[in-house]
Amino acid sequence: MINFRSRLLFALITLIIAVLIFLGILLGQLFKTNSLQSFDERLQNESDLVKNYVDDQGGVNGLNDGKVKEMADALNVQITIANVNGSIVLESHDKNNVSRHEAIVEEITNGVYSSEDFLEIQGGFDLNYYWRPIGSSEDPDGYIILSTAITQVQDAYRQIWWTLTISLGAALFVIILLVTRITSNYTQPIESATKVAIELAKGNYRARTYEDPLNETSMLSNSINILARNLQEMVKSQEIQQDRIETLIENMGSGLVLIDSKGYINLINRSYKEIFEAKSSFYLHKLYYDVMNNNELTSMVEEVFMTEHKVRKQLMIPVGIERKHFDVSGVPIIGTNNVWKGVLLVFHDITELKKLEQMRKDFVANVSHELKTPITSIKGFSETLLDGAMEDKQALTDFLKIILQESDRLQSLIQDLLDLSKIEQQGFSLSKEIFDIQVMMKEVLAIMHGKLEEKDISLFFERQEAAVFMEGDPSRLKQVIINLLSNAISYTPQGGRVSLSVSEGPKKVHVKVQDTGIGIDQEEIPRIFERFYRVDKARSRNSGGTGLGLAIVKHIVEAHKGKISVESNVGEGTAFHIELPKGKVEDHVQ
């Protein structure tokens, strides 16, 4: 593509060349006309001079050949004297083509040519003839004919054209140089500004053009640079705002969906994709009712479209195999001049809140139920004793044992509730120290010895030969082992087996409590650490369990930054695995 400078330069040079050619042709013709006119005037004057001389000599018959020849040489012309009949009387010089010359003289004397003064003969002769009648023009005695070659005129004409060619060529060269320089000075800033404008159109707002304060086009360059700087600042500001908005949208804890005025989804944020395990390609640029497979949700969006008012509902939406609860807000987006833009959906995950609320209800119900049973028993047996049963020594003894048993059960429940409440408090802290976990386990086995013998359950303790030191709260960890062994004994049939093992790793201690009891169904395993949850409710309650033991175990293990897991098969038994960090025991071991 020819640039602006080349097109302008080509147009100017073409115009200049055309003007110079026209001027050269015009001047050449003017010079030629003037030269011929001057030449003709000279010959006319010379012919008048010869005519006067002939008249002074008495006409044709009084002429002297020598004198005529001298005059012809002086005037540099060919002088021919002819009578009225066309016969040549006197000739100053010999002619090369006599027949042609005589024919022309005869034609002149016979009046063949209309002009009396001038005749130009070309076609190889290149002669001009001028004639005058001798004597009276009405009755002449003869004719004086002057003929001369036009070589001088042609030489002058060639010299004029040569001069014009050189002059106009030099002028053309100088003008082209000046035009090239001028166009370069004026078009270079324009071309630079054009290139910058093209770069700006492509989005390159860092492009700049050179500013020359001495150039007449500096205002254009300055304006282009100001425009580029303004665009760069605007784009930079827009990018900052866009980044802020994107960061806010992508990192907000709630799921967000933007639906345009035609019902197509234009945006979903990261939280929405994480909550619903969705991909952008499945949602973007598709109708909301095609991808949202929930009738309540689509009805909510339709309500916002129809009423143009904010709608808020709590919905239960399946997500994979789970069912989650959401507080969904649908907000209409209305731009300036009440232009309808679409709908914004915001999903607040309130599943945990619902669980906590349900847990609170269950907790109140369970605590009420657990407290009601021993209190009812104590109250009932006390009333029976007051009604006269105390007179019966055996009944009195049995009832007092039951009252004591229920009191112990009530005390255990209250103590577990206090322990659980204390552990779950934010300011709960452990009394950590370095101790040998195997020594602590021996103490636990001594405590549990009576229960083991009562159910004829054999206990296997797999221990390490060397001491296993770790950093932790020994009293809390003793409570963990006691609870796990108590559950193992409670759920293991008569004559079963319970094993306790400990192993040491480079940075962790592994504890395992396994039994050959009734086992736990796989569907119930995720819930066994919930408060008041029992696998076998009747057996747990009869054994004096409160349903809080495993919840306390889980909190204590997590407070030590450890992990607890369960393996169980119904009818085969259960194994609890505890993984505890050893902590800073290097100095003690050394």
CSV table of C-alpha atoms in Angstrom, one decimal, residues 73-408:
chain,number,residue,atom,x,y,z
A,73,ASP,CA,26.4,39.1,-50.4
A,74,ALA,CA,26.0,42.0,-48.0
A,75,LEU,CA,22.4,41.0,-47.2
A,76,ASN,CA,23.2,37.3,-47.2
A,77,VAL,CA,20.3,36.6,-49.5
A,78,GLN,CA,19.7,35.3,-53.1
A,79,ILE,CA,18.4,38.2,-55.3
A,80,THR,CA,16.5,37.4,-58.5
A,81,ILE,CA,15.3,40.0,-61.0
A,82,ALA,CA,12.5,38.8,-63.3
A,83,ASN,CA,10.3,40.5,-65.9
A,84,VAL,CA,6.6,40.4,-65.9
A,85,ASN,CA,6.7,37.4,-68.2
A,86,GLY,CA,8.5,35.3,-65.5
A,87,SER,CA,11.8,35.3,-67.3
A,88,ILE,CA,14.8,35.7,-65.0
A,89,VAL,CA,16.8,38.8,-66.0
A,90,LEU,CA,19.4,38.7,-63.3
A,91,GLU,CA,20.5,36.2,-60.7
A,92,SER,CA,23.0,37.0,-57.9
A,93,HIS,CA,24.1,33.4,-57.4
A,94,ASP,CA,23.7,30.1,-59.2
A,95,LYS,CA,20.9,27.9,-57.9
A,96,ASN,CA,21.3,24.2,-57.3
A,97,ASN,CA,17.8,23.3,-58.5
A,98,VAL,CA,17.3,25.8,-61.4
A,99,SER,CA,14.1,24.2,-62.7
A,100,ARG,CA,12.4,24.4,-59.4
A,101,HIS,CA,13.6,27.9,-58.8
A,102,GLU,CA,12.4,29.1,-62.3
A,103,ALA,CA,9.0,27.5,-61.7
A,104,ILE,CA,8.6,29.3,-58.5
A,105,VAL,CA,9.6,32.6,-60.1
A,106,GLU,CA,7.2,32.1,-62.9
A,107,GLU,CA,4.4,31.3,-60.4
A,108,ILE,CA,5.2,34.4,-58.5
A,109,THR,CA,5.1,36.7,-61.6
A,110,ASN,CA,1.9,35.1,-62.8
A,111,GLY,CA,0.2,35.8,-59.5
A,112,VAL,CA,-0.3,32.2,-58.5
A,113,TYR,CA,0.3,32.9,-54.8
A,114,SER,CA,-2.1,35.2,-52.9
A,115,SER,CA,0.6,36.8,-50.8
A,116,GLU,CA,2.7,39.4,-52.4
A,117,ASP,CA,5.4,39.3,-49.8
A,118,PHE,CA,6.1,35.8,-48.5
A,119,LEU,CA,6.4,32.2,-49.6
A,120,GLU,CA,7.9,29.4,-47.6
A,121,ILE,CA,9.2,26.4,-49.6
A,122,GLN,CA,10.0,23.2,-47.6
A,123,GLY,CA,10.2,19.5,-48.5
A,124,GLY,CA,14.0,19.5,-48.9
A,125,PHE,CA,14.4,23.2,-49.9
A,126,ASP,CA,13.7,25.1,-46.7
A,127,LEU,CA,13.6,28.4,-48.5
A,128,ASN,CA,11.7,31.6,-47.9
A,129,TYR,CA,10.8,33.8,-50.9
A,130,TYR,CA,10.0,37.5,-50.6
A,131,TRP,CA,9.1,39.6,-53.6
A,132,ARG,CA,8.3,43.2,-54.6
A,133,PRO,CA,7.0,44.6,-57.9
A,134,ILE,CA,9.3,47.0,-59.7
A,135,GLY,CA,7.7,50.2,-60.6
A,136,SER,CA,4.0,50.5,-60.2
A,137,SER,CA,2.2,47.7,-58.4
A,138,GLU,CA,-0.6,47.9,-60.9
A,139,ASP,CA,1.6,47.8,-64.0
A,140,PRO,CA,5.0,46.5,-62.8
A,141,ASP,CA,8.1,46.3,-65.0
A,142,GLY,CA,9.2,43.2,-63.2
A,143,TYR,CA,9.8,41.7,-59.9
A,144,ILE,CA,12.5,41.6,-57.3
A,145,ILE,CA,12.6,38.2,-55.6
A,146,LEU,CA,14.7,37.6,-52.5
A,147,SER,CA,15.1,34.0,-51.3
A,148,THR,CA,17.1,32.8,-48.3
A,149,ALA,CA,17.4,29.5,-46.4
A,150,ILE,CA,15.7,29.3,-43.0
A,151,THR,CA,18.6,27.5,-41.5
A,152,GLN,CA,19.4,30.4,-39.3
A,153,VAL,CA,15.8,30.4,-38.0
A,154,GLN,CA,16.0,26.6,-37.4
A,155,ASP,CA,19.3,27.0,-35.6
A,156,ALA,CA,17.9,29.7,-33.4
A,157,TYR,CA,14.8,27.6,-32.7
A,158,ARG,CA,17.0,24.6,-31.7
A,159,GLN,CA,19.0,26.8,-29.5
A,160,ILE,CA,15.8,28.1,-27.9
A,161,TRP,CA,14.5,24.6,-27.2
A,162,TRP,CA,17.9,23.4,-25.9
A,163,THR,CA,18.0,26.4,-23.5
A,164,LEU,CA,14.4,25.8,-22.4
A,165,THR,CA,15.1,22.1,-21.9
A,166,ILE,CA,18.2,22.7,-19.7
A,167,SER,CA,16.5,25.5,-17.8
A,168,LEU,CA,13.3,23.7,-17.2
A,169,GLY,CA,15.2,20.4,-16.4
A,170,ALA,CA,17.3,22.2,-13.8
A,171,ALA,CA,14.2,23.9,-12.4
A,172,LEU,CA,12.4,20.6,-12.3
A,173,PHE,CA,15.4,19.0,-10.4
A,174,VAL,CA,15.5,21.8,-7.9
A,175,ILE,CA,11.7,21.9,-7.5
A,176,ILE,CA,11.6,18.1,-6.9
A,177,LEU,CA,14.3,18.4,-4.2
A,178,LEU,CA,12.4,21.2,-2.6
A,179,VAL,CA,9.1,19.4,-2.9
A,180,THR,CA,10.6,16.2,-1.5
A,181,ARG,CA,12.0,18.0,1.5
A,182,ILE,CA,8.8,20.0,2.1
A,183,THR,CA,6.6,16.9,1.8
A,184,SER,CA,8.9,15.0,4.0
A,185,ASN,CA,8.8,17.7,6.7
A,186,TYR,CA,5.0,17.9,6.6
A,187,THR,CA,4.0,14.3,5.9
A,188,GLN,CA,6.5,12.6,8.3
A,189,PRO,CA,4.6,13.9,11.4
A,190,ILE,CA,1.3,12.9,9.8
A,191,GLU,CA,2.6,9.4,9.0
A,192,SER,CA,4.0,9.1,12.5
A,193,ALA,CA,0.7,10.2,13.9
A,194,THR,CA,-1.1,7.7,11.6
A,195,LYS,CA,1.0,4.8,12.8
A,196,VAL,CA,0.4,5.8,16.4
A,197,ALA,CA,-3.3,6.0,15.7
A,198,ILE,CA,-3.2,2.5,14.2
A,199,GLU,CA,-1.4,1.2,17.2
A,200,LEU,CA,-3.9,2.8,19.5
A,201,ALA,CA,-6.7,1.2,17.5
A,202,LYS,CA,-5.0,-2.2,18.0
A,203,GLY,CA,-4.9,-1.5,21.8
A,204,ASN,CA,-1.3,-0.6,22.2
A,205,TYR,CA,-1.8,2.5,24.3
A,206,ARG,CA,2.0,2.9,25.0
A,207,ALA,CA,2.7,4.1,21.5
A,208,ARG,CA,3.9,7.7,21.2
A,209,THR,CA,4.8,10.0,18.3
A,210,TYR,CA,7.7,12.5,18.1
A,211,GLU,CA,6.8,16.1,19.1
A,212,ASP,CA,8.8,18.8,17.3
A,213,PRO,CA,7.8,22.2,18.7
A,214,LEU,CA,9.3,24.0,15.6
A,215,ASN,CA,7.1,22.0,13.2
A,216,GLU,CA,3.7,23.3,12.1
A,217,THR,CA,2.2,19.8,12.7
A,218,SER,CA,3.4,19.7,16.4
A,219,MET,CA,-0.2,20.4,17.5
A,220,LEU,CA,-1.3,17.1,15.8
A,221,SER,CA,1.5,15.1,17.4
A,222,ASN,CA,0.9,16.7,20.8
A,223,SER,CA,-2.9,15.9,20.5
A,224,ILE,CA,-2.2,12.3,19.5
A,225,ASN,CA,0.2,11.8,22.5
A,226,ILE,CA,-2.3,13.4,24.9
A,227,LEU,CA,-5.0,11.1,23.5
A,228,ALA,CA,-2.6,8.1,23.9
A,229,ARG,CA,-1.8,9.0,27.5
A,230,ASN,CA,-5.4,9.5,28.4
A,231,LEU,CA,-6.4,6.2,26.9
A,232,GLN,CA,-3.6,4.5,28.7
A,233,GLU,CA,-4.6,6.0,32.0
A,234,MET,CA,-8.3,5.1,31.3
A,235,VAL,CA,-7.4,1.5,30.4
A,236,LYS,CA,-5.1,1.2,33.4
A,237,SER,CA,-7.8,2.5,35.7
A,238,GLN,CA,-10.3,0.1,34.1
A,239,GLU,CA,-8.0,-2.8,34.4
A,240,ILE,CA,-7.5,-2.0,38.1
A,241,GLN,CA,-11.2,-1.8,38.6
A,242,GLN,CA,-11.8,-5.0,36.6
A,243,ASP,CA,-9.1,-6.8,38.7
A,244,ARG,CA,-10.7,-5.6,41.9
A,245,ILE,CA,-14.2,-6.7,40.8
A,246,GLU,CA,-12.9,-10.0,39.5
A,247,THR,CA,-11.0,-10.6,42.8
A,248,LEU,CA,-14.0,-9.7,44.8
A,249,ILE,CA,-16.3,-11.9,42.8
A,250,GLU,CA,-14.0,-14.9,42.6
A,251,ASN,CA,-13.0,-14.8,46.3
A,252,MET,CA,-16.3,-14.1,47.9
A,253,GLY,CA,-17.5,-16.9,50.1
A,254,SER,CA,-21.0,-17.1,48.5
A,255,GLY,CA,-21.8,-18.5,45.1
A,256,LEU,CA,-22.8,-16.0,42.4
A,257,VAL,CA,-24.6,-16.4,39.1
A,258,LEU,CA,-25.3,-13.5,36.7
A,259,ILE,CA,-28.2,-14.0,34.2
A,260,ASP,CA,-28.7,-11.5,31.4
A,261,SER,CA,-32.1,-10.0,30.3
A,262,LYS,CA,-32.6,-12.8,27.8
A,263,GLY,CA,-32.1,-15.6,30.4
A,264,TYR,CA,-28.5,-16.6,29.5
A,265,ILE,CA,-25.9,-17.1,32.2
A,266,ASN,CA,-23.0,-14.8,31.7
A,267,LEU,CA,-21.0,-15.3,34.9
A,268,ILE,CA,-20.4,-17.9,37.6
A,269,ASN,CA,-17.8,-17.3,40.3
A,270,ARG,CA,-15.3,-19.7,41.8
A,271,SER,CA,-17.3,-20.3,45.0
A,272,TYR,CA,-20.3,-21.4,42.9
A,273,LYS,CA,-18.2,-23.9,40.9
A,274,GLU,CA,-16.7,-25.3,44.1
A,275,ILE,CA,-20.0,-25.6,45.9
A,276,PHE,CA,-21.8,-27.3,43.1
A,277,GLU,CA,-18.8,-29.0,41.5
A,278,ALA,CA,-19.6,-27.3,38.2
A,279,LYS,CA,-17.6,-26.3,35.1
A,280,SER,CA,-17.9,-22.9,33.4
A,281,SER,CA,-18.4,-24.5,30.0
A,282,PHE,CA,-21.6,-26.3,31.2
A,283,TYR,CA,-23.2,-23.0,32.4
A,284,LEU,CA,-21.9,-20.0,30.5
A,285,HIS,CA,-24.0,-18.7,27.6
A,286,LYS,CA,-26.8,-21.2,28.2
A,287,LEU,CA,-30.4,-20.6,29.4
A,288,TYR,CA,-30.7,-20.8,33.2
A,289,TYR,CA,-33.6,-23.3,33.1
A,290,ASP,CA,-31.6,-25.7,30.9
A,291,VAL,CA,-28.7,-26.0,33.4
A,292,MET,CA,-30.4,-25.4,36.7
A,293,ASN,CA,-32.2,-28.6,37.5
A,294,ASN,CA,-34.2,-27.3,40.4
A,295,ASN,CA,-37.8,-26.3,40.1
A,296,GLU,CA,-37.8,-24.0,43.1
A,297,LEU,CA,-34.7,-22.2,41.9
A,298,THR,CA,-36.0,-21.7,38.4
A,299,SER,CA,-39.4,-20.5,39.8
A,300,MET,CA,-37.5,-18.0,41.9
A,301,VAL,CA,-35.7,-16.6,38.9
A,302,GLU,CA,-39.0,-16.3,37.0
A,303,GLU,CA,-40.5,-14.5,39.9
A,304,VAL,CA,-37.7,-12.0,39.9
A,305,PHE,CA,-38.1,-11.5,36.1
A,306,MET,CA,-41.9,-10.9,36.5
A,307,THR,CA,-42.0,-8.8,39.6
A,308,GLU,CA,-38.6,-7.0,39.2
A,309,HIS,CA,-38.3,-7.2,43.0
A,310,LYS,CA,-35.7,-8.9,45.3
A,311,VAL,CA,-36.7,-12.4,46.2
A,312,ARG,CA,-35.1,-14.4,49.1
A,313,LYS,CA,-35.7,-18.0,49.9
A,314,GLN,CA,-34.0,-20.9,51.8
A,315,LEU,CA,-33.7,-23.9,49.5
A,316,MET,CA,-32.5,-27.4,49.9
A,317,ILE,CA,-30.5,-28.3,46.8
A,318,PRO,CA,-28.9,-31.8,46.1
A,319,VAL,CA,-25.1,-31.6,45.4
A,320,GLY,CA,-23.8,-35.0,44.4
A,321,ILE,CA,-24.8,-37.5,47.1
A,322,GLU,CA,-25.3,-34.7,49.7
A,323,ARG,CA,-28.2,-32.3,50.3
A,324,LYS,CA,-27.2,-28.8,51.2
A,325,HIS,CA,-29.2,-25.9,52.4
A,326,PHE,CA,-28.8,-22.4,50.8
A,327,ASP,CA,-30.0,-19.0,51.5
A,328,VAL,CA,-30.6,-17.8,47.9
A,329,SER,CA,-31.2,-14.1,47.1
A,330,GLY,CA,-32.4,-13.1,43.6
A,331,VAL,CA,-31.8,-9.4,42.8
A,332,PRO,CA,-33.0,-7.6,39.7
A,333,ILE,CA,-30.3,-5.6,37.9
A,334,ILE,CA,-31.8,-2.4,36.5
A,335,GLY,CA,-29.5,0.1,34.7
A,336,THR,CA,-29.9,3.8,34.0
A,337,ASN,CA,-33.2,4.9,32.5
A,338,ASN,CA,-34.8,1.8,34.0
A,339,VAL,CA,-33.1,-0.5,31.4
A,340,TRP,CA,-33.5,-4.2,32.4
A,341,LYS,CA,-30.1,-5.9,32.7
A,342,GLY,CA,-30.9,-9.2,34.2
A,343,VAL,CA,-30.9,-11.1,37.5
A,344,LEU,CA,-28.1,-11.7,40.1
A,345,LEU,CA,-28.3,-14.9,42.2
A,346,VAL,CA,-26.3,-15.2,45.4
A,347,PHE,CA,-26.0,-18.6,47.1
A,348,HIS,CA,-25.1,-18.5,50.9
A,349,ASP,CA,-24.3,-22.1,52.1
A,350,ILE,CA,-26.1,-22.4,55.4
A,351,THR,CA,-25.7,-26.2,55.6
A,352,GLU,CA,-23.5,-26.0,58.7
A,353,LEU,CA,-25.9,-23.5,60.3
A,354,LYS,CA,-28.7,-26.0,59.7
A,355,LYS,CA,-26.6,-28.8,61.1
A,356,LEU,CA,-25.7,-26.7,64.2
A,357,GLU,CA,-29.3,-25.8,64.6
A,358,GLN,CA,-30.4,-29.4,64.3
A,359,MET,CA,-27.5,-30.4,66.6
A,360,ARG,CA,-28.7,-27.9,69.2
A,361,LYS,CA,-32.2,-29.3,69.0
A,362,ASP,CA,-30.9,-32.9,69.3
A,363,PHE,CA,-28.6,-31.9,72.1
A,364,VAL,CA,-31.4,-30.4,74.1
A,365,ALA,CA,-33.7,-33.4,73.4
A,366,ASN,CA,-31.0,-35.9,74.3
A,367,VAL,CA,-29.9,-34.1,77.4
A,368,SER,CA,-33.5,-33.9,78.5
A,369,HIS,CA,-34.0,-37.5,77.8
A,370,GLU,CA,-30.8,-38.7,79.4
A,371,LEU,CA,-31.5,-36.6,82.6
A,372,LYS,CA,-35.1,-37.6,82.7
A,373,THR,CA,-34.4,-41.3,83.0
A,374,PRO,CA,-32.2,-41.3,86.1
A,375,ILE,CA,-34.1,-38.5,87.8
A,376,THR,CA,-37.4,-40.4,87.2
A,377,SER,CA,-35.8,-43.6,88.7
A,378,ILE,CA,-34.5,-41.7,91.7
A,379,LYS,CA,-37.8,-39.9,92.3
A,380,GLY,CA,-39.8,-43.1,91.8
A,381,PHE,CA,-37.8,-45.3,94.2
A,382,SER,CA,-37.6,-42.5,96.7
A,383,GLU,CA,-41.4,-42.1,96.8
A,384,THR,CA,-41.7,-45.9,97.1
A,385,LEU,CA,-39.4,-45.9,100.1
A,386,LEU,CA,-41.3,-43.0,101.7
A,387,ASP,CA,-44.5,-44.9,101.1
A,388,GLY,CA,-43.3,-47.7,103.5
A,389,ALA,CA,-40.9,-49.8,101.5
A,390,MET,CA,-38.1,-48.7,103.8
A,391,GLU,CA,-39.5,-51.0,106.4
A,392,ASP,CA,-38.4,-53.9,104.2
A,393,LYS,CA,-34.7,-54.2,104.7
A,394,GLN,CA,-34.1,-56.1,101.5
A,395,ALA,CA,-36.2,-53.6,99.4
A,396,LEU,CA,-34.5,-50.7,101.1
A,397,THR,CA,-31.1,-52.1,100.2
A,398,ASP,CA,-32.1,-52.8,96.6
A,399,PHE,CA,-33.8,-49.4,96.1
A,400,LEU,CA,-30.9,-47.5,97.6
A,401,LYS,CA,-28.5,-49.4,95.3
A,402,ILE,CA,-30.6,-48.4,92.3
A,403,ILE,CA,-30.8,-44.8,93.5
A,404,LEU,CA,-27.0,-44.8,93.9
A,405,GLN,CA,-26.5,-46.4,90.4
A,406,GLU,CA,-28.7,-43.8,88.8
A,407,SER,CA,-27.0,-41.0,90.8
A,408,ASP,CA,-23.6,-42.3,89.5
